[in-house]
PDB file of C-alpha atoms and ligand atoms in Angstrom:
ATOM      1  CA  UNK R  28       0.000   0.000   0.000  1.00 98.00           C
ATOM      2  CA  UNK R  29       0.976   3.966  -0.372  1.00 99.00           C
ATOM      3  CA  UNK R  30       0.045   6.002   2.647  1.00 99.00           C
ATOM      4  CA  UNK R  31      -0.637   9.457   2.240  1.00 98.00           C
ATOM      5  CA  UNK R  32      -0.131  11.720   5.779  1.00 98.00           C
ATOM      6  CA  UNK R  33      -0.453  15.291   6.377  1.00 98.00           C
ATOM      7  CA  UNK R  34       0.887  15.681   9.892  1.00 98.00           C
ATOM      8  CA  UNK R  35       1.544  13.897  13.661  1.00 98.00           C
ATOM      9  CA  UNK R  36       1.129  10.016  12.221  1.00 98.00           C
ATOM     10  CA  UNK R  37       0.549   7.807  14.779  1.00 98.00           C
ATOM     11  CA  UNK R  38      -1.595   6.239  12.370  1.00 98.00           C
ATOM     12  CA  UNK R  39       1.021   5.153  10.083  1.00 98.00           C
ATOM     13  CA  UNK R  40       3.201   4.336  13.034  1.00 98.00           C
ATOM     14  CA  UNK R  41       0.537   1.947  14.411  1.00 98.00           C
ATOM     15  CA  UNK R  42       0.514   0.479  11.123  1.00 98.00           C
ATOM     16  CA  UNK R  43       4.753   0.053  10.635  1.00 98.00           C
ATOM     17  CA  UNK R  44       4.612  -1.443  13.729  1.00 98.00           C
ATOM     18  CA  UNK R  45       1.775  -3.606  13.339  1.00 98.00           C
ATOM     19  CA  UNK R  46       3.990  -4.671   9.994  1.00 98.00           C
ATOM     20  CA  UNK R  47       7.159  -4.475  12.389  1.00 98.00           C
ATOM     21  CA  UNK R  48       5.084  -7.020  14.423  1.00 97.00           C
ATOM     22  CA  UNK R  49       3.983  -9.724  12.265  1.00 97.00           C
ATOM     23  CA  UNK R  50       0.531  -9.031  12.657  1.00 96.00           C
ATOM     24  CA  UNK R  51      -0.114  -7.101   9.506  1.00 97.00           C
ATOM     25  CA  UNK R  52       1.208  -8.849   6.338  1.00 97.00           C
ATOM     26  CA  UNK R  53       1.716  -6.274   4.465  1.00 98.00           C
ATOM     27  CA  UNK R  54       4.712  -3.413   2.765  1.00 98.00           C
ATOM     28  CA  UNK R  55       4.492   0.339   2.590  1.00 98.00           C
ATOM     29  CA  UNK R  56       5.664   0.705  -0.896  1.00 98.00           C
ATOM     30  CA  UNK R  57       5.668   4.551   0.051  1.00 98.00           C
ATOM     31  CA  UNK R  58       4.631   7.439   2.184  1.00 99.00           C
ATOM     32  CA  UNK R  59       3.469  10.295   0.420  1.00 98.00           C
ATOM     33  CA  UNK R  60       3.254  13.874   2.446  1.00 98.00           C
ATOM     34  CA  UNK R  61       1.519  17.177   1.423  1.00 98.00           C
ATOM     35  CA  UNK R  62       3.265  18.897   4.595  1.00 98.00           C
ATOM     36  CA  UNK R  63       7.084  19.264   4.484  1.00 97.00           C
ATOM     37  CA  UNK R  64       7.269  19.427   8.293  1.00 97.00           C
ATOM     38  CA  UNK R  65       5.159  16.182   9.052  1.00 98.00           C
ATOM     39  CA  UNK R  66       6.508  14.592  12.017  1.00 98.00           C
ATOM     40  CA  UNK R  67       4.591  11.837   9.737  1.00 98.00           C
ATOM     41  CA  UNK R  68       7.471  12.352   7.741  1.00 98.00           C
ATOM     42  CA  UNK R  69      10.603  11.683  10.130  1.00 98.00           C
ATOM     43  CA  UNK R  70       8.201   8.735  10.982  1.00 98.00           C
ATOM     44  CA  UNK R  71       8.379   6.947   7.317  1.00 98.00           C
ATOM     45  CA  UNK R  72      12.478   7.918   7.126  1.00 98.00           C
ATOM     46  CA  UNK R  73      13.233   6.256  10.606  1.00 98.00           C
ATOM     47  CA  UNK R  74      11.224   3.226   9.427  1.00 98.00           C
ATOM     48  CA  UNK R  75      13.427   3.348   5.965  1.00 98.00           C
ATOM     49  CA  UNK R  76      10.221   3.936   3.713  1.00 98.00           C
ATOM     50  CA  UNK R  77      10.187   5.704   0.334  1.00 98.00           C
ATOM     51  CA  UNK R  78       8.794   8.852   1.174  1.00 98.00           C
ATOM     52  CA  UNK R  79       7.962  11.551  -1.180  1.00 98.00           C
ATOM     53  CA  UNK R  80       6.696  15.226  -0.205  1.00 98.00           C
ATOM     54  CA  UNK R  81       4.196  16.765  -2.579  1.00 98.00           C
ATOM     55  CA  UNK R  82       3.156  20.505  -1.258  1.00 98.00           C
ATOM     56  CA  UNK R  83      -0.192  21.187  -2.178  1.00 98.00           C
ATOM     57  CA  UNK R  84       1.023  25.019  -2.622  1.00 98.00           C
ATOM     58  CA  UNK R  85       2.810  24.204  -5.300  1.00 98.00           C
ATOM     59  CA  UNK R  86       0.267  23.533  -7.424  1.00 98.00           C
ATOM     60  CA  UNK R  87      -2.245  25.919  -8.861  1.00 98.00           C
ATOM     61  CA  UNK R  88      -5.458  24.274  -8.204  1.00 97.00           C
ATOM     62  CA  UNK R  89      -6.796  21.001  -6.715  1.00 97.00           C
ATOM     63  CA  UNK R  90      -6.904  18.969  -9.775  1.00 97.00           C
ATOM     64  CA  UNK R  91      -3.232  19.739 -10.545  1.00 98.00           C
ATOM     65  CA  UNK R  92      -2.013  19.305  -7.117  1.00 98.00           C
ATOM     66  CA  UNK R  93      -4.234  15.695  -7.302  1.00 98.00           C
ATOM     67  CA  UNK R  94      -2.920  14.736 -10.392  1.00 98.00           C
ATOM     68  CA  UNK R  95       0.385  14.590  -9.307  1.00 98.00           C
ATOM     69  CA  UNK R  96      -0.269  12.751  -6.555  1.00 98.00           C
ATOM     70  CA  UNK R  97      -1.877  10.077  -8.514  1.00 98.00           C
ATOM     71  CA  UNK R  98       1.434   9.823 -10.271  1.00 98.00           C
ATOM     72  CA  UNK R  99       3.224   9.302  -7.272  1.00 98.00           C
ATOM     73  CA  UNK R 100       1.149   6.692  -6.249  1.00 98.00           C
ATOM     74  CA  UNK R 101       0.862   5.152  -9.134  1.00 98.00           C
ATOM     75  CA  UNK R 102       4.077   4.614  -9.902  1.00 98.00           C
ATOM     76  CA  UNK R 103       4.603   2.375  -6.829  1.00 98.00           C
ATOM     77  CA  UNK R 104       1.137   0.449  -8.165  1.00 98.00           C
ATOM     78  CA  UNK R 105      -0.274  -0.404  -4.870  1.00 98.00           C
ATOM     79  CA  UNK R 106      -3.333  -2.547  -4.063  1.00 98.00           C
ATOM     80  CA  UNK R 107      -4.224   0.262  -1.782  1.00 98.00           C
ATOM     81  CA  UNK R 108      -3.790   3.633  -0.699  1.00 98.00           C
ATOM     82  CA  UNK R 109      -4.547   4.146   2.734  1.00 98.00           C
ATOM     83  CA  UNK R 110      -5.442   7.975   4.139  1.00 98.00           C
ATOM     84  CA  UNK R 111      -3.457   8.593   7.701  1.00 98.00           C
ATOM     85  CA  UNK R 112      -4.514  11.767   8.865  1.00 97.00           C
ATOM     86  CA  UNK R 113      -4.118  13.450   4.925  1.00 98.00           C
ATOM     87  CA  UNK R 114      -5.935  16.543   5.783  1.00 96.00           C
ATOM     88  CA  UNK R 115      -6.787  17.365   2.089  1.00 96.00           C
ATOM     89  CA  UNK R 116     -10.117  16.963   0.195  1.00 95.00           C
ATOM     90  CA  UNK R 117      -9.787  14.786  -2.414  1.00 97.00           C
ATOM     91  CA  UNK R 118     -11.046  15.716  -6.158  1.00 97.00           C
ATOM     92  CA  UNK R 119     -13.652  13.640  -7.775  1.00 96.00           C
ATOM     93  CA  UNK R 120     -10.901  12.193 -10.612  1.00 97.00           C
ATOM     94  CA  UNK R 121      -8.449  10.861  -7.871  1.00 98.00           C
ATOM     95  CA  UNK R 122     -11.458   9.194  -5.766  1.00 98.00           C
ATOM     96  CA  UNK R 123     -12.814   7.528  -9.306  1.00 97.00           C
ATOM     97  CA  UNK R 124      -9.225   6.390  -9.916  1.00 98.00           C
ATOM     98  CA  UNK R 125      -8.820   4.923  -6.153  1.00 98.00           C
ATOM     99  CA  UNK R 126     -12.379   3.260  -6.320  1.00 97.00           C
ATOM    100  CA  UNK R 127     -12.907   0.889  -3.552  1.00 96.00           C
ATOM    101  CA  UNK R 128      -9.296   0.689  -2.716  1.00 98.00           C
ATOM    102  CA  UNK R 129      -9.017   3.981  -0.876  1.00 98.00           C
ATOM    103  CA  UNK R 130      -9.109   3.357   2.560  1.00 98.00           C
ATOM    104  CA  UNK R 131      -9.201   6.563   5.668  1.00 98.00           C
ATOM    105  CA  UNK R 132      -9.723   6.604   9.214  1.00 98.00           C
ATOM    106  CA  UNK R 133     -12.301   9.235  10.599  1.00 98.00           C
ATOM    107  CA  UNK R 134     -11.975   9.737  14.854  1.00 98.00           C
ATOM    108  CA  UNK R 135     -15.659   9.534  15.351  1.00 98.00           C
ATOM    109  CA  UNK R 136     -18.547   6.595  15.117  1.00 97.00           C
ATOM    110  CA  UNK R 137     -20.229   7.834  11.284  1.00 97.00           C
ATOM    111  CA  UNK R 138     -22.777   8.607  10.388  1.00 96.00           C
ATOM    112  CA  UNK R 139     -22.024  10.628  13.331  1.00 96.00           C
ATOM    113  CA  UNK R 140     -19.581  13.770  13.112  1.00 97.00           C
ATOM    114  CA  UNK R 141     -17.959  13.853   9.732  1.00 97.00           C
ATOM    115  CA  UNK R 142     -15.858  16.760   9.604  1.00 96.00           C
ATOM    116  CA  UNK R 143     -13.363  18.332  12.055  1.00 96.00           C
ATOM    117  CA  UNK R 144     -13.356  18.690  15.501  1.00 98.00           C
ATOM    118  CA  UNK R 145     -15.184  15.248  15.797  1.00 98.00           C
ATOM    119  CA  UNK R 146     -14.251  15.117  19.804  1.00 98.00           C
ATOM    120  CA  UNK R 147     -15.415  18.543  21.313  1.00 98.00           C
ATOM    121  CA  UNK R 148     -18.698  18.391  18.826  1.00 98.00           C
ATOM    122  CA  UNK R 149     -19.281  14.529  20.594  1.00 98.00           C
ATOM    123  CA  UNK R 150     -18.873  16.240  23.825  1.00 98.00           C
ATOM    124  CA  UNK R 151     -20.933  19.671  23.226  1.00 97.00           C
ATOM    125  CA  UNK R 152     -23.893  17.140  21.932  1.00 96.00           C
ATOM    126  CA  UNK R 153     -23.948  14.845  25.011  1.00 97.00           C
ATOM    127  CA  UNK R 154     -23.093  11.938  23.493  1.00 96.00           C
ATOM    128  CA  UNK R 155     -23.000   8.858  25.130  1.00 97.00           C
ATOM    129  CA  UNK R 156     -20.538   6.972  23.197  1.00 97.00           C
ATOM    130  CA  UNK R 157     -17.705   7.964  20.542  1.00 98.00           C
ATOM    131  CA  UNK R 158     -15.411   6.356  18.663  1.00 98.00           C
ATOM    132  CA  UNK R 159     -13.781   5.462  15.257  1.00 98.00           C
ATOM    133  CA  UNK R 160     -14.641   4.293  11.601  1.00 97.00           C
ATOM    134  CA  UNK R 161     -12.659   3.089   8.981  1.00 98.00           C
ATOM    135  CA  UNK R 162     -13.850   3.521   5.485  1.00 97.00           C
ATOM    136  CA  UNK R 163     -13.958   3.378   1.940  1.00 98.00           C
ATOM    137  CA  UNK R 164     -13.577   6.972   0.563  1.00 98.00           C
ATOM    138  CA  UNK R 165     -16.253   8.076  -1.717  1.00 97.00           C
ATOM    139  CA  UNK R 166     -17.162  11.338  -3.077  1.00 94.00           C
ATOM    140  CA  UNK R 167     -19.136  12.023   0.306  1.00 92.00           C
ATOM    141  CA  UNK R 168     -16.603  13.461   2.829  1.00 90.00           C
ATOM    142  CA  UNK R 169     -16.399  10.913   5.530  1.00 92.00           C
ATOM    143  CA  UNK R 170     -19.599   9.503   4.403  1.00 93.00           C
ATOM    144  CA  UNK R 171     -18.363   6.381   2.131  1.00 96.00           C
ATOM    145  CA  UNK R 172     -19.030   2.588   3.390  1.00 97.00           C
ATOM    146  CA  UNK R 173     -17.914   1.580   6.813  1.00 97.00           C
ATOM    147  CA  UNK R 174     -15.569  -1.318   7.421  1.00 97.00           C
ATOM    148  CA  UNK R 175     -14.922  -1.099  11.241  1.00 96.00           C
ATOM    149  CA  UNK R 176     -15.919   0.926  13.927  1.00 97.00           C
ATOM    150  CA  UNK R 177     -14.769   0.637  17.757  1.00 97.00           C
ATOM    151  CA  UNK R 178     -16.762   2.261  20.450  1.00 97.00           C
ATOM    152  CA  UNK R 179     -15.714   3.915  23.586  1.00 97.00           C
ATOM    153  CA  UNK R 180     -17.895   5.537  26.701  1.00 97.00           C
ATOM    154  CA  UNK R 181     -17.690   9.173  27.103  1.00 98.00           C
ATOM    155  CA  UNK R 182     -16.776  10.018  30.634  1.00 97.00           C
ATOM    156  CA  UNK R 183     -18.186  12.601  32.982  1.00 96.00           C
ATOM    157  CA  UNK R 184     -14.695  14.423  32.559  1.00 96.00           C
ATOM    158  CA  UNK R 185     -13.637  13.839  29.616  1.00 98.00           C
ATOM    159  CA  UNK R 186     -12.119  17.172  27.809  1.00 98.00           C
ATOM    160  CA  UNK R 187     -12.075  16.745  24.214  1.00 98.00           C
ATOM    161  CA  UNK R 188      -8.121  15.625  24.406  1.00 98.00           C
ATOM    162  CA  UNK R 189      -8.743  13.078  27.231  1.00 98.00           C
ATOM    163  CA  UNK R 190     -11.407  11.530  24.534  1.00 98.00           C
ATOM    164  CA  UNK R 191      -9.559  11.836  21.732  1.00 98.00           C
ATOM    165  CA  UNK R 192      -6.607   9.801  23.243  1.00 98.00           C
ATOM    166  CA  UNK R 193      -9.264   7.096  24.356  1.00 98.00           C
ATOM    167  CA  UNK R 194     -10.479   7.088  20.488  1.00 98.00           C
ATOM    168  CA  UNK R 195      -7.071   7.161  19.082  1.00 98.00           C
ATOM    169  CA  UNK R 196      -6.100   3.644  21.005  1.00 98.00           C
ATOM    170  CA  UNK R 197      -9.038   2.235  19.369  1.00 98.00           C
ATOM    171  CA  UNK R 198      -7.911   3.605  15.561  1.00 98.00           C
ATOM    172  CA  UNK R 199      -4.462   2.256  16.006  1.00 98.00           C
ATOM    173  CA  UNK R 200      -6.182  -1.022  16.623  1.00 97.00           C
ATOM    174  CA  UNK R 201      -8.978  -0.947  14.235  1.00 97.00           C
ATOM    175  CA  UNK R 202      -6.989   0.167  11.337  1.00 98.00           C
ATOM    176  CA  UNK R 203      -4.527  -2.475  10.718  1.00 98.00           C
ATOM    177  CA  UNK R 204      -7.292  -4.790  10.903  1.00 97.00           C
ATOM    178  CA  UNK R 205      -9.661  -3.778   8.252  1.00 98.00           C
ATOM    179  CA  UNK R 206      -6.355  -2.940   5.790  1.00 98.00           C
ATOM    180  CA  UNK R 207      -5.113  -6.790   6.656  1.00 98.00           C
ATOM    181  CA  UNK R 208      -9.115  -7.517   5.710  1.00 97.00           C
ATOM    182  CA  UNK R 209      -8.621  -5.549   2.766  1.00 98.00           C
ATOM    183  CA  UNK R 210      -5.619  -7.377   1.435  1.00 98.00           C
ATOM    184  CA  UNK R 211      -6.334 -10.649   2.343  1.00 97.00           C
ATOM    185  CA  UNK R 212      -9.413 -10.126  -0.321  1.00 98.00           C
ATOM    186  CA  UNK R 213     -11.798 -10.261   2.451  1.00 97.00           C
ATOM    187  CA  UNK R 214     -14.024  -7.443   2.074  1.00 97.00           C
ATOM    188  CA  UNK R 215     -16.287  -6.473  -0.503  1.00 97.00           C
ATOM    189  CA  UNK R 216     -19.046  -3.698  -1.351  1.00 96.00           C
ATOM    190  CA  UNK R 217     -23.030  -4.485  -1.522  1.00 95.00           C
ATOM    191  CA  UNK R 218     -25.483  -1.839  -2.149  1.00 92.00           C
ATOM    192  CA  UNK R 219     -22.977   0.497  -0.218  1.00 92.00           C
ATOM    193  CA  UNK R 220     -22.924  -2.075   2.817  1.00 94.00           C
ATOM    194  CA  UNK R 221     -19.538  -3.612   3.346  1.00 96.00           C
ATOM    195  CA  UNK R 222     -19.461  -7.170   3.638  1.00 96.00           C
ATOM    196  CA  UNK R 223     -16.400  -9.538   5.475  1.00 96.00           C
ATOM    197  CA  UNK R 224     -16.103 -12.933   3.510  1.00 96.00           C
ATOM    198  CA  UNK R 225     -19.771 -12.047   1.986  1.00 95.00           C
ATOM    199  CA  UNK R 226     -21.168 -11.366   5.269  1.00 93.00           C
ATOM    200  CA  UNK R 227     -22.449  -8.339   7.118  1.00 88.00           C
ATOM    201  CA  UNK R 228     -20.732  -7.847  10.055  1.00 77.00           C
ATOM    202  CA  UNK R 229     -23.176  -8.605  13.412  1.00 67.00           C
ATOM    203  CA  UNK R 230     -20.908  -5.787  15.138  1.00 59.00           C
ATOM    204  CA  UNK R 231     -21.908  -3.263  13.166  1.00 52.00           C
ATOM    205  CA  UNK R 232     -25.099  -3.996  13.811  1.00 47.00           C
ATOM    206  CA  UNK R 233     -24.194  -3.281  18.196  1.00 48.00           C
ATOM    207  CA  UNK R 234     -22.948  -0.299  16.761  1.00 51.00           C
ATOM    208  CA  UNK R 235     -25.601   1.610  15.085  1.00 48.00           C
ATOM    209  CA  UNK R 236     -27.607   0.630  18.214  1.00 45.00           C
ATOM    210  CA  UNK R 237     -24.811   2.577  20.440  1.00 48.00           C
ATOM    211  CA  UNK R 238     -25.104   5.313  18.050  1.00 48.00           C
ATOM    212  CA  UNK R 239     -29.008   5.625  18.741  1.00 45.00           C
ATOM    213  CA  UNK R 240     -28.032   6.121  22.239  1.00 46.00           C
ATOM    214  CA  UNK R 241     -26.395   9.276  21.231  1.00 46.00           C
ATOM    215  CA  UNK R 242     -28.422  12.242  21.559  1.00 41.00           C
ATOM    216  CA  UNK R 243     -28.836  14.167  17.998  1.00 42.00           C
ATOM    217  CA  UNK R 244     -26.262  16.832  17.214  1.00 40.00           C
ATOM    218  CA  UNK R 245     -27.457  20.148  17.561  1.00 36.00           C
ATOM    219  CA  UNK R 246     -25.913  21.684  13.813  1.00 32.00           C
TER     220      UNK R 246
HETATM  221  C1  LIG A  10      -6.659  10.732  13.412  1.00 77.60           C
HETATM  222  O1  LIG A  10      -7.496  11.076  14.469  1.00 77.60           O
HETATM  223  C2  LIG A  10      -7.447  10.218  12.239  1.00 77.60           C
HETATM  224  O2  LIG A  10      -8.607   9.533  12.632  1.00 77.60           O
HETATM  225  C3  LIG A  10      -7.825  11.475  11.513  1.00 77.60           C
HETATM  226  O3  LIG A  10      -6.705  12.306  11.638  1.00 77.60           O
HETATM  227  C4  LIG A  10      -5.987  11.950  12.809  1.00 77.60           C
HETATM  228  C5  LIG A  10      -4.587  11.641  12.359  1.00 77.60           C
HETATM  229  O4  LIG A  10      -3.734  11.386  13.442  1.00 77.60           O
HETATM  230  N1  LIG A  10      -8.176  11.196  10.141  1.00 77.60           N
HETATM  231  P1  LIG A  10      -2.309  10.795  13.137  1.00 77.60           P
HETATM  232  O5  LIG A  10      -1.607  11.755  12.169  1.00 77.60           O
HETATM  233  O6  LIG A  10      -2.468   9.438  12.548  1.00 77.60           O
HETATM  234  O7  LIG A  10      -1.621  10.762  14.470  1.00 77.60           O
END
């Protein structure tokens, strides 16, 4: 796979270590980084990955700066290309080209809070639970179909960094999972529904029931 960062990457660290470890079969053919300064960065070159820096400033519009990027990638021909914290929206051409095997990792239980901020909107709308999802990418930001989610409690407490930590455990988990899913040939797409060896997954099913319990967000 090609990962594509934008900034602190503990993502892709969970995931070189999870390699590191044996417990995800997979390579990085290559990171890819549209901020110079990404500690992601100094991440992939301590790990001895291929890493490439492609500054979206450099490029006059969105299409442009995309289209390079798919040339990058490309050029390593990866089964997938996994999102770690890239904070760039993606054009429509690059998510056609990447269809169904463009992967990202959004800190909060989707449907509910795509977009930023996901932990201090969870906590402003009282919600019970929060959590992660990882998912294909599809022309809806964050909304594309879910592969894994993991739940955690919100606590009486909790600030939004206390939560976020809790949630970012649970990404560094879930995320080498559903890419060791992904390239084992395990997963596929019905109707928008993602299935595990043609199944629908019973756990999703516990988690759209947690996310009732979450009172609506107040937009
Ligand atoms: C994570 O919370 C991820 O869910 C979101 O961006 C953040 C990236 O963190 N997409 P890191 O760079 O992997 O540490």
């Amino acid at each position: 796979m090609v990962i594509l960062v934008s900034g602190r990457g503990s993502n892709l660290q969970a995931l070189i270590n999870a390699i590191r470890d044996g417990k995800l079969p997979a390579e990085i053919l290559a990171v890819i980084s549209n901020e110079p300064g990404a500690p992601a960065v100094a991440r992939a070159r301590t790990a001895g990955i291929p890493v490439h820096v492609i500054d979206h400033r450099d490029y006059p519009s969105r299409e442009e700066f995309d289209h390079a990027l798919m040339q990058q990638i490309d050029a390593y021909q990866p089964r997938l290309v996994t999102l770690a914290g890239f904070m760039r929206i993606l054009s429509d051409a690059f998510i056609g080209h990447y269809h169904e095997r463009l992967m990202n990792i959004h800190p909060s239980l989707l449907p509910a809070f795509p977009g930023l901020n996901t932990h201090a909107r969870a906590l402003a709308g009282g919600a019970k639970f929060h959590g992660a999802s990882v998912h294909f990418v599809t022309h809806e930001v964050d909304g594309g179909p879910v592969i894994i989610q993991a739940s955690v409690p919100v606590l009486p407490d909790d600030t939004p960094e206390i939560l976020a930590e809790r949630v970012l455990a649970e990404e560094h988990r879930i995320y080498p999972l559903a890419i060791e899913w992904f390239l084992n040939n395990r997963l596929s797409v019905d109707q928008g529904r993602v299935l595990l060896d043609g199944q629908r997954r019973p756990e999703q099913g516990l988690i759209e029931e947690d996310i009732s319990l979450n009172k609506p967000e107040t937009r």
